[in-house]
Amino acid sequence: MATPKPISPFRLSSLLRSEKDPSKALKLFLHPNPTQPKPFRHSLLSYDLLITKLGRAKMFLEMEQILHRLCHHTTFCVPEPLLCQVITLYGRNRLPSSAIHTFLSLGSFRCTPTVKSFNSLLNALLTSRDFQNFSEFASRVMEFTQPDTCTFNILINAWCLRGNIDCAWKVFDEMRDLGVPPSEVTFGTLINGLCKSMRLQEALKLKEVMIKDHKLKPNVNLYTTLIKGGCVVGEMDRVFRIKDEMVRNNVKLDAAVYNTLMDALFKAGRKDEGWQVLDEMNKNGCKPDLVTYNVMIAEFCSENNFEEVFRILDGMEGGGVKPDVVIYNVIIGWLCKTGKCNEANDLFQDMPRRGCTPDVVTYRTLFDGLCGWMHLSEAALILDEMLFKGYAPLSRSLNRFIDGMCSEGNFELLLTVLSSLGRKEDILNEDIWKIVVSIFKPKELQEN
């Protein structure tokens, strides 16, 4: 029988790239040629592929073992992008201490750090919401590197996320004082922060600075931010002027712009204009997305026009858009609100056939509605299924349910429900026990 040909370093990289199972990839890396006593010389590409694969699979202990091997593999000067990827993976998984440790260990990997690794660290700390360490490293930026545009973008974003737009402005001013050129991302981040702070006028002025002083063109995302900001403060006339500017500048309106306009117009009671926006959307060849349908369904629900709601729901898949659980929750909520609990329950039961699984919000919404309209038997069935799936009802809904059974004198159902709840001790609260005790307390004790 022929001896299998040994795997070469080049072949190992190819096998690691195609292997989907990170555990098998690790085993292959560690023992590429089990029958060969000769030490295997791994390539840097093999290390890169495996480290990335393990990190994405959140196998951090195994990833760190491979990093330890790489650190002691003195043949290689480890490239900075690989270690930036490691720092980023830690950030995405809320492991800021590990990100910091990797950054401070760059020298042991024979890697010369640049602003790229520092930016990776800042972004990882921001993603982890570790503002304490973020502030510490940000204040020492000059000790590590010369900040670039990306550095300032991260700093501005950090202040915006913390709701301190004035500090974000100061960073922007410092950026310009140092001669670091702002980018589209810089302006987009700061304008988004201004809009969220309802400072639309300042956001619009900053857009003009972006165009006139820095010769940068706003993209569809920046215009969408401004339109959303205008809708929030109710300045619809200004919103339409922004929309007209987009058209003049040949910036194609996407579904996000149309959806924002429709939703704002509906909420402002300008329904005819909202439907005109939908017509324009269709005429311009912009295909409605999930949010579009959600906006339409919410509007018809508010009008109690459920016939149209179900027509849209049934037609969505024909348009290539699958309704998600959010849409079903909205419809079920409105049906319950208007007393159409049977229809809500029917839709709930039909969701799996429609290819959508109810979530905890679905169960809670339906249960609350059934309790509110005293459909107690149906509510008991939903509660039983909810508990089976590991979901818990809201306390106010459960209190209303117990109180409703007591008021109706339906003690048989009450005992059945209490038996089910007894297996979930954390759900039974003090208010429920007070209701139950008051019902079953002997009459002579109640009189005393």
Short mmCIF file of N, CA and C in Angstrom, two decimals, residues 229-299:
data_model
loop_
_atom_site.label_atom_id
_atom_site.label_comp_id
_atom_site.label_asym_id
_atom_site.label_seq_id
_atom_site.Cartn_x
_atom_site.Cartn_y
_atom_site.Cartn_z
N GLY A 229 -33.30 63.43 10.91
CA GLY A 229 -33.22 64.49 11.90
C GLY A 229 -34.31 65.52 11.72
N GLY A 230 -34.59 65.87 10.46
CA GLY A 230 -35.67 66.82 10.19
C GLY A 230 -37.03 66.27 10.55
N CYS A 231 -37.22 64.98 10.30
CA CYS A 231 -38.50 64.35 10.64
C CYS A 231 -38.72 64.33 12.15
N VAL A 232 -37.66 64.07 12.90
CA VAL A 232 -37.78 63.99 14.36
C VAL A 232 -38.24 65.32 14.94
N VAL A 233 -37.71 66.42 14.40
CA VAL A 233 -38.10 67.74 14.94
C VAL A 233 -39.31 68.31 14.22
N GLY A 234 -39.86 67.56 13.27
CA GLY A 234 -41.10 67.97 12.60
C GLY A 234 -40.95 69.05 11.56
N GLU A 235 -39.74 69.26 11.05
CA GLU A 235 -39.52 70.29 10.02
C GLU A 235 -39.63 69.64 8.64
N MET A 236 -40.85 69.30 8.26
CA MET A 236 -41.07 68.55 7.04
C MET A 236 -40.76 69.36 5.79
N ASP A 237 -41.00 70.67 5.82
CA ASP A 237 -40.69 71.49 4.64
C ASP A 237 -39.18 71.47 4.37
N ARG A 238 -38.41 71.56 5.45
CA ARG A 238 -36.96 71.50 5.28
C ARG A 238 -36.53 70.11 4.80
N VAL A 239 -37.23 69.10 5.28
CA VAL A 239 -36.93 67.74 4.86
C VAL A 239 -37.09 67.59 3.36
N PHE A 240 -38.16 68.14 2.82
CA PHE A 240 -38.38 68.02 1.38
C PHE A 240 -37.37 68.84 0.59
N ARG A 241 -36.86 69.91 1.17
CA ARG A 241 -35.80 70.66 0.49
C ARG A 241 -34.51 69.84 0.43
N ILE A 242 -34.25 69.09 1.51
CA ILE A 242 -33.08 68.20 1.50
C ILE A 242 -33.26 67.12 0.44
N LYS A 243 -34.46 66.58 0.36
CA LYS A 243 -34.75 65.56 -0.65
C LYS A 243 -34.55 66.12 -2.05
N ASP A 244 -35.02 67.35 -2.29
CA ASP A 244 -34.84 67.98 -3.61
C ASP A 244 -33.36 68.18 -3.92
N GLU A 245 -32.58 68.52 -2.89
CA GLU A 245 -31.14 68.69 -3.09
C GLU A 245 -30.49 67.37 -3.51
N MET A 246 -30.94 66.28 -2.93
CA MET A 246 -30.43 64.97 -3.32
C MET A 246 -30.67 64.72 -4.80
N VAL A 247 -31.86 65.04 -5.24
CA VAL A 247 -32.21 64.84 -6.66
C VAL A 247 -31.32 65.70 -7.55
N ARG A 248 -31.12 66.99 -7.17
CA ARG A 248 -30.28 67.90 -7.96
C ARG A 248 -28.85 67.41 -8.05
N ASN A 249 -28.37 66.81 -6.97
CA ASN A 249 -26.98 66.35 -6.93
C ASN A 249 -26.81 64.91 -7.43
N ASN A 250 -27.88 64.38 -8.02
CA ASN A 250 -27.85 63.02 -8.60
C ASN A 250 -27.51 61.95 -7.56
N VAL A 251 -27.96 62.18 -6.32
CA VAL A 251 -27.82 61.16 -5.28
C VAL A 251 -29.10 60.34 -5.28
N LYS A 252 -28.98 59.09 -5.61
CA LYS A 252 -30.16 58.24 -5.75
C LYS A 252 -30.83 57.98 -4.41
N LEU A 253 -32.12 58.25 -4.36
CA LEU A 253 -32.88 57.99 -3.13
C LEU A 253 -33.09 56.48 -2.98
N ASP A 254 -32.78 55.97 -1.80
CA ASP A 254 -32.97 54.54 -1.57
C ASP A 254 -34.18 54.31 -0.67
N ALA A 255 -34.43 53.05 -0.36
CA ALA A 255 -35.62 52.70 0.43
C ALA A 255 -35.61 53.37 1.79
N ALA A 256 -34.41 53.55 2.39
CA ALA A 256 -34.34 54.15 3.72
C ALA A 256 -34.88 55.58 3.71
N VAL A 257 -34.60 56.34 2.65
CA VAL A 257 -35.10 57.72 2.54
C VAL A 257 -36.61 57.72 2.41
N TYR A 258 -37.12 56.92 1.49
CA TYR A 258 -38.56 56.86 1.28
C TYR A 258 -39.30 56.37 2.54
N ASN A 259 -38.74 55.37 3.19
CA ASN A 259 -39.38 54.84 4.40
C ASN A 259 -39.46 55.91 5.49
N THR A 260 -38.38 56.66 5.65
CA THR A 260 -38.34 57.71 6.66
C THR A 260 -39.39 58.77 6.36
N LEU A 261 -39.49 59.17 5.09
CA LEU A 261 -40.48 60.18 4.70
C LEU A 261 -41.90 59.68 4.92
N MET A 262 -42.17 58.46 4.49
CA MET A 262 -43.52 57.90 4.67
C MET A 262 -43.91 57.85 6.13
N ASP A 263 -43.02 57.32 6.95
CA ASP A 263 -43.32 57.16 8.37
C ASP A 263 -43.59 58.51 9.02
N ALA A 264 -42.76 59.51 8.69
CA ALA A 264 -42.93 60.84 9.29
C ALA A 264 -44.24 61.48 8.85
N LEU A 265 -44.57 61.34 7.58
CA LEU A 265 -45.81 61.94 7.07
C LEU A 265 -47.04 61.27 7.69
N PHE A 266 -47.00 59.97 7.81
CA PHE A 266 -48.12 59.25 8.44
C PHE A 266 -48.30 59.72 9.89
N LYS A 267 -47.19 59.80 10.62
CA LYS A 267 -47.26 60.21 12.02
C LYS A 267 -47.72 61.66 12.17
N ALA A 268 -47.45 62.47 11.15
CA ALA A 268 -47.87 63.87 11.18
C ALA A 268 -49.31 64.05 10.71
N GLY A 269 -49.96 62.95 10.34
CA GLY A 269 -51.34 63.02 9.87
C GLY A 269 -51.46 63.42 8.41
N ARG A 270 -50.34 63.47 7.69
CA ARG A 270 -50.35 63.86 6.27
C ARG A 270 -50.35 62.59 5.42
N LYS A 271 -51.46 61.84 5.53
CA LYS A 271 -51.52 60.49 4.95
C LYS A 271 -51.46 60.51 3.43
N ASP A 272 -52.15 61.45 2.80
CA ASP A 272 -52.15 61.51 1.34
C ASP A 272 -50.73 61.70 0.81
N GLU A 273 -49.97 62.57 1.46
CA GLU A 273 -48.59 62.79 1.03
C GLU A 273 -47.73 61.55 1.27
N GLY A 274 -48.04 60.82 2.35
CA GLY A 274 -47.31 59.59 2.62
C GLY A 274 -47.50 58.57 1.51
N TRP A 275 -48.74 58.43 1.04
CA TRP A 275 -48.99 57.49 -0.06
C TRP A 275 -48.39 58.00 -1.37
N GLN A 276 -48.30 59.32 -1.54
CA GLN A 276 -47.65 59.87 -2.72
C GLN A 276 -46.16 59.52 -2.76
N VAL A 277 -45.55 59.51 -1.58
CA VAL A 277 -44.14 59.11 -1.48
C VAL A 277 -43.98 57.66 -1.92
N LEU A 278 -44.91 56.79 -1.51
CA LEU A 278 -44.85 55.39 -1.93
C LEU A 278 -44.99 55.28 -3.44
N ASP A 279 -45.90 56.07 -4.03
CA ASP A 279 -46.06 56.06 -5.49
C ASP A 279 -44.77 56.49 -6.18
N GLU A 280 -44.15 57.54 -5.64
CA GLU A 280 -42.89 58.02 -6.22
C GLU A 280 -41.80 56.95 -6.10
N MET A 281 -41.79 56.27 -4.97
CA MET A 281 -40.82 55.20 -4.75
C MET A 281 -40.95 54.12 -5.83
N ASN A 282 -42.19 53.72 -6.10
CA ASN A 282 -42.42 52.69 -7.11
C ASN A 282 -42.08 53.18 -8.51
N LYS A 283 -42.44 54.44 -8.82
CA LYS A 283 -42.15 55.00 -10.14
C LYS A 283 -40.65 55.10 -10.41
N ASN A 284 -39.88 55.36 -9.35
CA ASN A 284 -38.43 55.50 -9.51
C ASN A 284 -37.70 54.16 -9.45
N GLY A 285 -38.47 53.08 -9.42
CA GLY A 285 -37.87 51.76 -9.46
C GLY A 285 -37.18 51.34 -8.18
N CYS A 286 -37.54 51.98 -7.06
CA CYS A 286 -36.97 51.61 -5.76
C CYS A 286 -37.89 50.57 -5.12
N LYS A 287 -37.38 49.38 -4.95
CA LYS A 287 -38.20 48.27 -4.48
C LYS A 287 -38.50 48.40 -2.99
N PRO A 288 -39.76 48.29 -2.58
CA PRO A 288 -40.09 48.31 -1.15
C PRO A 288 -39.36 47.20 -0.40
N ASP A 289 -38.88 47.52 0.78
CA ASP A 289 -38.21 46.51 1.61
C ASP A 289 -39.06 46.21 2.84
N LEU A 290 -38.49 45.48 3.77
CA LEU A 290 -39.23 45.06 4.97
C LEU A 290 -39.72 46.26 5.77
N VAL A 291 -38.88 47.30 5.87
CA VAL A 291 -39.26 48.49 6.63
C VAL A 291 -40.43 49.20 5.95
N THR A 292 -40.41 49.24 4.61
CA THR A 292 -41.52 49.87 3.88
C THR A 292 -42.84 49.21 4.24
N TYR A 293 -42.87 47.90 4.18
CA TYR A 293 -44.09 47.17 4.50
C TYR A 293 -44.49 47.36 5.96
N ASN A 294 -43.49 47.44 6.83
CA ASN A 294 -43.79 47.66 8.25
C ASN A 294 -44.46 49.01 8.46
N VAL A 295 -43.96 50.04 7.76
CA VAL A 295 -44.55 51.37 7.85
C VAL A 295 -45.99 51.36 7.33
N MET A 296 -46.21 50.70 6.19
CA MET A 296 -47.55 50.63 5.60
C MET A 296 -48.52 49.88 6.52
N ILE A 297 -48.07 48.75 7.02
CA ILE A 297 -48.94 47.93 7.88
C ILE A 297 -49.28 48.68 9.16
N ALA A 298 -48.28 49.36 9.75
CA ALA A 298 -48.54 50.13 10.96
C ALA A 298 -49.58 51.21 10.71
N GLU A 299 -49.53 51.84 9.54
CA GLU A 299 -50.50 52.89 9.21
C GLU A 299 -51.91 52.32 9.05
#
